[in-house]
Coordinates of C-alpha atoms in Angstrom, one line a residue:
M1 CA -26.8 0.9 -1.7
F2 CA -26.7 -2.5 0.0
R3 CA -27.2 -2.0 3.8
A4 CA -27.8 1.8 3.2
N5 CA -24.3 2.9 2.4
A6 CA -20.8 1.7 1.4
Q7 CA -19.9 1.0 5.0
H8 CA -22.9 -1.4 5.4
T9 CA -24.1 0.2 8.7
G10 CA -27.7 -0.6 7.9
V11 CA -28.8 2.9 9.1
Y12 CA -31.6 4.4 6.8
D13 CA -32.1 7.8 8.4
Q14 CA -31.3 9.7 5.2
Y15 CA -33.9 7.8 3.3
S16 CA -36.7 8.5 5.7
P17 CA -35.9 11.7 7.6
T18 CA -39.2 12.1 9.6
N19 CA -41.7 9.2 9.1
T20 CA -41.3 5.7 10.7
P21 CA -43.2 2.6 9.8
L22 CA -46.1 1.8 12.1
G23 CA -46.6 -1.9 11.3
V24 CA -49.6 -1.6 9.0
L25 CA -49.6 -3.4 5.6
K26 CA -49.8 -1.1 2.6
W27 CA -49.7 -3.7 -0.1
K28 CA -48.4 -7.2 -0.9
N29 CA -47.3 -8.8 -4.2
Q30 CA -46.9 -12.5 -4.9
Y31 CA -44.1 -13.9 -7.0
H32 CA -42.6 -17.3 -7.6
N33 CA -39.7 -18.1 -5.3
S34 CA -37.6 -15.7 -3.2
T35 CA -36.8 -12.1 -3.8
T36 CA -33.6 -10.3 -2.9
S37 CA -33.2 -7.5 -0.5
P38 CA -34.7 -4.4 -2.1
V39 CA -33.5 -0.9 -2.8
V40 CA -35.6 2.2 -3.0
V41 CA -35.0 5.3 -5.1
G42 CA -37.7 8.0 -5.1
N43 CA -41.1 6.4 -5.8
T44 CA -39.6 3.1 -7.1
V45 CA -38.6 -0.1 -5.3
F46 CA -36.2 -2.5 -7.0
F47 CA -35.4 -6.1 -6.4
G48 CA -34.2 -9.3 -8.1
K49 CA -35.6 -12.7 -8.3
R50 CA -33.9 -16.1 -8.4
Q51 CA -35.8 -18.5 -10.5
D52 CA -37.2 -16.2 -13.2
H53 CA -33.9 -14.3 -13.6
N54 CA -35.7 -11.0 -13.5
V55 CA -35.0 -7.5 -12.0
Y56 CA -38.3 -5.7 -11.1
A57 CA -39.2 -2.1 -10.6
L58 CA -42.4 -1.4 -8.7
D59 CA -44.3 1.7 -7.6
T60 CA -43.7 2.2 -3.9
E61 CA -47.2 3.4 -3.2
T62 CA -49.2 0.8 -5.1
G63 CA -46.9 -2.1 -5.8
S64 CA -47.7 -1.9 -9.5
E65 CA -44.9 -3.0 -11.9
K66 CA -43.1 -0.3 -13.8
W67 CA -40.7 -2.6 -15.7
N68 CA -38.8 -5.8 -15.5
Y69 CA -35.6 -7.0 -17.1
T70 CA -34.5 -10.6 -17.8
T71 CA -30.9 -11.5 -17.1
N72 CA -29.0 -14.7 -17.9
G73 CA -29.2 -16.4 -14.5
N74 CA -30.5 -16.5 -10.9
I75 CA -30.2 -13.2 -9.0
N76 CA -29.1 -14.3 -5.5
T77 CA -27.8 -11.0 -4.2
P78 CA -29.3 -7.6 -3.6
V79 CA -29.4 -5.2 -6.4
V80 CA -27.9 -1.7 -5.8
V81 CA -28.5 1.7 -7.3
Y82 CA -25.8 4.4 -7.8
H83 CA -26.3 7.7 -9.7
G84 CA -29.3 6.6 -11.6
I85 CA -27.9 3.1 -12.6
L86 CA -29.1 -0.2 -11.1
Y87 CA -26.5 -3.0 -10.8
A88 CA -27.4 -6.7 -10.6
G89 CA -25.1 -9.8 -10.6
T90 CA -26.1 -13.3 -11.7
D91 CA -24.9 -16.9 -11.3
G92 CA -25.1 -17.7 -15.0
D93 CA -28.0 -20.1 -14.3
Y94 CA -26.1 -22.1 -11.7
G95 CA -22.8 -21.8 -13.7
K96 CA -24.1 -23.2 -17.0
E97 CA -22.7 -20.1 -18.6
N98 CA -20.6 -17.2 -17.6
A99 CA -22.2 -15.0 -14.9
R100 CA -22.7 -11.3 -15.7
L101 CA -23.0 -8.0 -13.9
Y102 CA -25.7 -5.9 -15.4
A103 CA -26.0 -2.1 -15.4
L104 CA -29.6 -0.9 -16.1
N105 CA -31.2 2.5 -16.4
I106 CA -33.5 2.8 -13.4
T107 CA -36.2 4.8 -15.3
S108 CA -36.6 2.5 -18.3
G109 CA -34.9 -0.7 -17.3
E110 CA -32.8 -0.6 -20.5
S111 CA -29.3 -2.2 -20.4
I112 CA -26.4 0.3 -20.2
W113 CA -23.6 -2.2 -20.1
Q114 CA -22.9 -5.8 -19.2
Y115 CA -19.7 -7.2 -17.7
V116 CA -19.0 -10.9 -18.3
I117 CA -17.4 -12.8 -15.4
E118 CA -15.3 -15.5 -17.0
E119 CA -14.4 -19.1 -16.0
K120 CA -18.2 -19.8 -15.3
D121 CA -17.7 -18.0 -12.0
M122 CA -20.8 -16.9 -10.1
V123 CA -21.9 -13.8 -8.1
H124 CA -23.6 -14.3 -4.7
A125 CA -22.7 -10.9 -3.1
A126 CA -24.0 -7.4 -3.7
P127 CA -21.7 -5.0 -5.5
T128 CA -20.5 -1.9 -3.6
I129 CA -19.8 1.5 -5.2
S130 CA -17.6 4.3 -4.1
N131 CA -16.2 7.3 -6.0
N132 CA -17.6 5.9 -9.3
I133 CA -15.8 2.5 -8.8
L134 CA -17.8 -0.6 -8.4
F135 CA -16.4 -3.5 -6.4
I136 CA -17.7 -7.1 -6.5
I137 CA -16.4 -10.4 -5.3
T138 CA -17.1 -13.7 -7.1
D139 CA -17.5 -17.2 -5.9
K140 CA -13.9 -18.0 -7.0
R141 CA -12.8 -15.2 -4.8
Y142 CA -11.9 -12.6 -7.4
L143 CA -12.3 -9.1 -6.2
I144 CA -13.1 -7.0 -9.2
A145 CA -13.1 -3.3 -9.6
L146 CA -15.0 -1.7 -12.5
D147 CA -15.7 1.8 -13.7
A148 CA -19.3 2.2 -12.6
K149 CA -20.3 4.3 -15.6
T150 CA -18.7 2.2 -18.4
G151 CA -18.2 -1.3 -16.9
L152 CA -14.5 -1.2 -17.9
L153 CA -12.1 -3.2 -15.8
K154 CA -9.8 -1.3 -13.5
W155 CA -8.2 -4.3 -11.7
R156 CA -8.9 -7.8 -10.5
N157 CA -7.3 -9.5 -7.5
S158 CA -7.5 -13.2 -6.7
L159 CA -8.0 -13.9 -3.0
D160 CA -6.6 -17.4 -2.4
Y161 CA -9.2 -19.5 -4.2
D162 CA -9.5 -23.2 -3.7
S163 CA -11.8 -25.6 -5.5
Y164 CA -13.6 -26.8 -2.3
S165 CA -15.4 -23.7 -1.2
R166 CA -17.6 -20.8 -2.2
G167 CA -16.0 -17.6 -1.2
G168 CA -18.2 -14.9 -2.7
S169 CA -21.1 -14.2 -0.4
S170 CA -19.5 -11.3 1.5
S171 CA -20.2 -7.9 -0.1
P172 CA -17.2 -5.5 0.1
A173 CA -17.4 -2.6 2.5
I174 CA -15.5 0.6 1.7
E175 CA -14.1 3.4 3.9
N176 CA -11.3 6.0 3.1
N177 CA -10.3 4.3 -0.2
I178 CA -9.9 0.9 1.5
V179 CA -12.0 -2.1 0.6
Y180 CA -12.8 -4.7 3.3
V181 CA -14.1 -8.1 2.5
G182 CA -14.6 -11.4 4.3
E183 CA -13.0 -14.3 2.3
G184 CA -15.7 -16.9 2.7
V185 CA -16.2 -20.5 3.7
Q186 CA -12.8 -22.1 3.8
N187 CA -10.0 -19.6 4.2
K188 CA -11.6 -17.8 7.1
S189 CA -9.8 -14.4 6.5
V190 CA -10.7 -10.8 6.3
H191 CA -8.8 -8.6 3.8
A192 CA -8.2 -4.9 3.5
L193 CA -7.2 -3.7 0.0
N194 CA -6.3 -0.4 -1.6
S195 CA -9.3 0.6 -3.7
D196 CA -7.2 2.2 -6.4
T197 CA -4.8 -0.7 -7.0
G198 CA -6.2 -3.8 -5.4
D199 CA -3.0 -4.3 -3.4
V200 CA -3.5 -6.1 -0.1
I201 CA -2.9 -3.8 3.0
W202 CA -3.5 -6.4 5.6
K203 CA -5.0 -9.9 5.9
T204 CA -6.3 -11.4 9.2
D205 CA -6.9 -15.1 9.7
T206 CA -9.9 -15.2 12.1
G207 CA -10.4 -18.9 12.3
Q208 CA -14.1 -18.3 11.4
H209 CA -16.2 -18.8 8.2
F210 CA -18.1 -15.9 6.7
L211 CA -21.4 -15.9 4.8
S212 CA -22.3 -12.3 5.7
S213 CA -20.7 -8.9 4.9
P214 CA -18.5 -6.6 7.0
A215 CA -19.8 -3.4 8.5
I216 CA -17.5 -0.4 9.2
A217 CA -17.9 2.2 12.0
N218 CA -16.0 3.6 15.0
G219 CA -12.6 2.8 13.4
L220 CA -13.5 -0.9 13.5
V221 CA -14.5 -3.6 11.0
Y222 CA -17.3 -5.8 12.3
V223 CA -17.7 -9.3 10.9
S224 CA -20.0 -12.1 11.9
S225 CA -19.1 -15.8 11.5
H226 CA -21.1 -18.8 10.5
G227 CA -19.5 -21.8 12.2
Y228 CA -18.7 -24.6 9.7
E229 CA -19.5 -28.0 8.4
Q230 CA -16.5 -30.0 7.4
G231 CA -16.9 -33.7 6.6
N232 CA -18.7 -35.3 9.5
I233 CA -17.9 -32.4 11.8
T234 CA -20.4 -29.6 12.4
N235 CA -19.4 -26.6 14.5
M236 CA -22.4 -24.5 15.4
S237 CA -20.4 -22.0 17.5
S238 CA -20.1 -18.5 15.9
C239 CA -19.1 -15.1 16.9
L240 CA -19.3 -11.4 16.1
M241 CA -15.8 -9.8 16.1
A242 CA -14.4 -6.3 15.7
L243 CA -11.1 -5.7 13.9
D244 CA -9.0 -2.6 13.9
M245 CA -9.5 -0.9 10.5
K246 CA -5.8 0.1 10.2
T247 CA -4.1 -3.1 11.3
G248 CA -6.7 -5.9 11.2
S249 CA -5.9 -6.9 14.8
I250 CA -8.9 -8.4 16.6
Q251 CA -10.2 -6.1 19.3
W252 CA -13.0 -8.2 20.7
T253 CA -15.3 -11.1 20.1
Y254 CA -18.8 -12.0 21.2
Q255 CA -19.6 -15.8 21.2
T256 CA -22.9 -17.4 20.3
N257 CA -23.9 -21.1 20.3
K258 CA -25.6 -21.0 16.9
W259 CA -24.7 -19.7 13.4
I260 CA -24.8 -16.0 12.5
D261 CA -25.7 -15.4 8.9
T262 CA -26.6 -11.7 9.3
T263 CA -24.6 -8.6 8.6
P264 CA -24.5 -6.4 11.7
A265 CA -26.1 -2.9 11.9
V266 CA -24.2 -0.2 13.7
L267 CA -25.7 2.9 15.3
K268 CA -23.2 5.1 17.1
D269 CA -22.0 3.1 20.1
M270 CA -24.3 0.1 19.5
I271 CA -24.2 -2.8 17.2
F272 CA -27.1 -5.2 16.4
F273 CA -27.1 -8.7 14.8
G274 CA -29.5 -11.6 14.5
C275 CA -28.6 -15.2 15.2
D276 CA -29.9 -18.7 14.4
D277 CA -30.6 -19.1 18.1
T278 CA -33.7 -16.8 17.6
Y279 CA -32.2 -13.8 19.4
L280 CA -31.5 -10.3 18.1
Y281 CA -28.5 -9.0 20.1
A282 CA -27.5 -5.5 21.0
L283 CA -23.8 -5.0 22.0
D284 CA -21.6 -2.1 23.0
A285 CA -19.8 -1.4 19.7
Y286 CA -16.5 -0.5 21.4
T287 CA -16.3 -3.4 23.8
G288 CA -18.6 -6.1 22.7
A289 CA -20.4 -6.1 26.0
L290 CA -24.1 -7.3 25.8
K291 CA -26.6 -4.5 26.3
W292 CA -29.8 -6.5 25.7
K293 CA -31.2 -9.3 23.6
F294 CA -34.7 -10.0 22.2
K295 CA -36.1 -13.4 21.5
G296 CA -38.0 -14.0 18.3
E297 CA -39.8 -17.2 17.3
H298 CA -37.4 -18.6 14.8
G299 CA -33.8 -18.5 13.7
I300 CA -32.9 -15.1 12.2
C301 CA -31.3 -14.9 8.7
S302 CA -32.4 -11.4 7.9
S303 CA -29.9 -8.6 8.7
P304 CA -31.3 -5.9 10.9
S305 CA -31.9 -2.3 9.7
I306 CA -32.1 0.9 11.7
L307 CA -34.2 4.0 11.4
H308 CA -33.8 6.7 14.0
D309 CA -34.3 5.0 17.4
R310 CA -35.7 1.8 16.1
V311 CA -34.2 -1.5 14.9
Y312 CA -36.1 -3.6 12.5
F313 CA -35.6 -7.3 11.8
C314 CA -37.4 -10.4 10.5
D315 CA -37.7 -14.1 11.3
A316 CA -39.9 -16.8 9.8
G317 CA -43.2 -14.9 9.1
K318 CA -42.8 -11.9 11.3
V319 CA -41.4 -8.4 11.1
Y320 CA -40.4 -6.6 14.3
A321 CA -39.7 -3.1 15.4
L322 CA -37.7 -2.6 18.7
D323 CA -36.4 0.3 20.7
T324 CA -32.7 0.5 20.0
Q325 CA -31.8 1.5 23.6
T326 CA -34.0 -1.0 25.6
G327 CA -34.9 -3.8 23.2
E328 CA -38.6 -3.2 24.0
K329 CA -40.9 -4.4 21.2
I330 CA -42.8 -1.4 19.6
W331 CA -44.7 -3.5 17.1
E332 CA -44.7 -6.7 15.1
Y333 CA -46.3 -7.6 11.8
D334 CA -47.4 -11.2 11.3
T335 CA -47.4 -12.2 7.7
S336 CA -49.5 -15.3 8.6
F337 CA -46.9 -17.5 6.9
I338 CA -44.0 -19.4 8.5
D339 CA -41.7 -19.1 5.5
S340 CA -38.3 -17.5 6.3
I341 CA -37.6 -13.9 5.6
C342 CA -33.9 -13.8 4.8
S343 CA -33.8 -10.6 2.8
S344 CA -32.9 -7.5 4.8
P345 CA -35.7 -4.9 5.3
V346 CA -35.2 -1.5 3.7
I347 CA -36.9 1.6 5.0
A348 CA -37.7 4.7 2.8
N349 CA -40.2 7.5 3.2
G350 CA -41.8 5.9 6.2
T351 CA -42.3 2.4 4.7
L352 CA -40.5 -0.9 5.2
Y353 CA -40.0 -3.2 2.2
V354 CA -39.0 -6.8 2.5
G355 CA -39.6 -10.1 0.7
D356 CA -39.7 -13.7 1.9
T357 CA -38.4 -17.0 0.5
M358 CA -41.7 -17.9 -1.2
G359 CA -41.9 -14.8 -3.3
R360 CA -44.2 -12.6 -1.2
F361 CA -43.1 -9.0 -1.2
Y362 CA -44.4 -6.6 1.5
A363 CA -44.7 -2.8 1.9
I364 CA -45.4 -2.0 5.6
G365 CA -46.1 1.5 6.6

């Protein structure tokens, strides 16, 4: 699942109960152009590629390819796996044709079903699955619910689309049969909808733009904002905010001076996020008070991930492991390249997997 679970907390304890990565390269593969955030099931790691339109399955120990599947467009969003099925959404080759959502057998790579997204709409957000229902948001702000096994439509709800913006980069988060989603670049809203019907429960206008996904924990919905560019006006100011899950009321905000493009990770009473100002921040999850911050070397566009007492994140060319309580650096891995790592690291069986914008894919044990 994207960000480890349907709540997007970014905590991978269940995938690696005992072992933790030590910062040593196990293997590296080279592809053309960027890879999406990966997902690991058993001894296979899966990810999508933009330019070649392919989904790949690799052996986790050696990096050797098990299979690949060619879709009808760029895969700009993480693939997810649920009950033996891999799901990948496309942009229909930059909107030249209708985008599609693919369901593939994780063992063979064979297609199980395809759902055509009409109106030459595109998918730039990972699907989320709960109780055998798949939820995905499109660029034109349609939130779609499908039967995860068959691909049959259950409902579709339009979230205030306008022709001037892209609104589909926020992956839905789910808790207690409620779907939470950020509306995107122009309308600046967070929605809560009934997962069975698609009916809106509440909508909060935050005054902020969203390019990341919400995370749910502690009775709160956490969302990070991107600032905005509108005409000749550029607002670099952004914030992390916490909303009440039941009402949508804003409980607290933490302001930064640069854009936040990352989805926060939540571990009990602490929340972590990376910012374009080069810092990884750790806040009190209940109050928003700063606990510590760690300075990297470049702006951070990779969402942090957590395993036990460590938080992992990437900037341009480096992967870091920090102590969650103190922010002390435990190790760093230098890729020897300065290309951005914007996919989120995934940890499973003591190994961290991540790809960069130039197609290099790393397994770090």
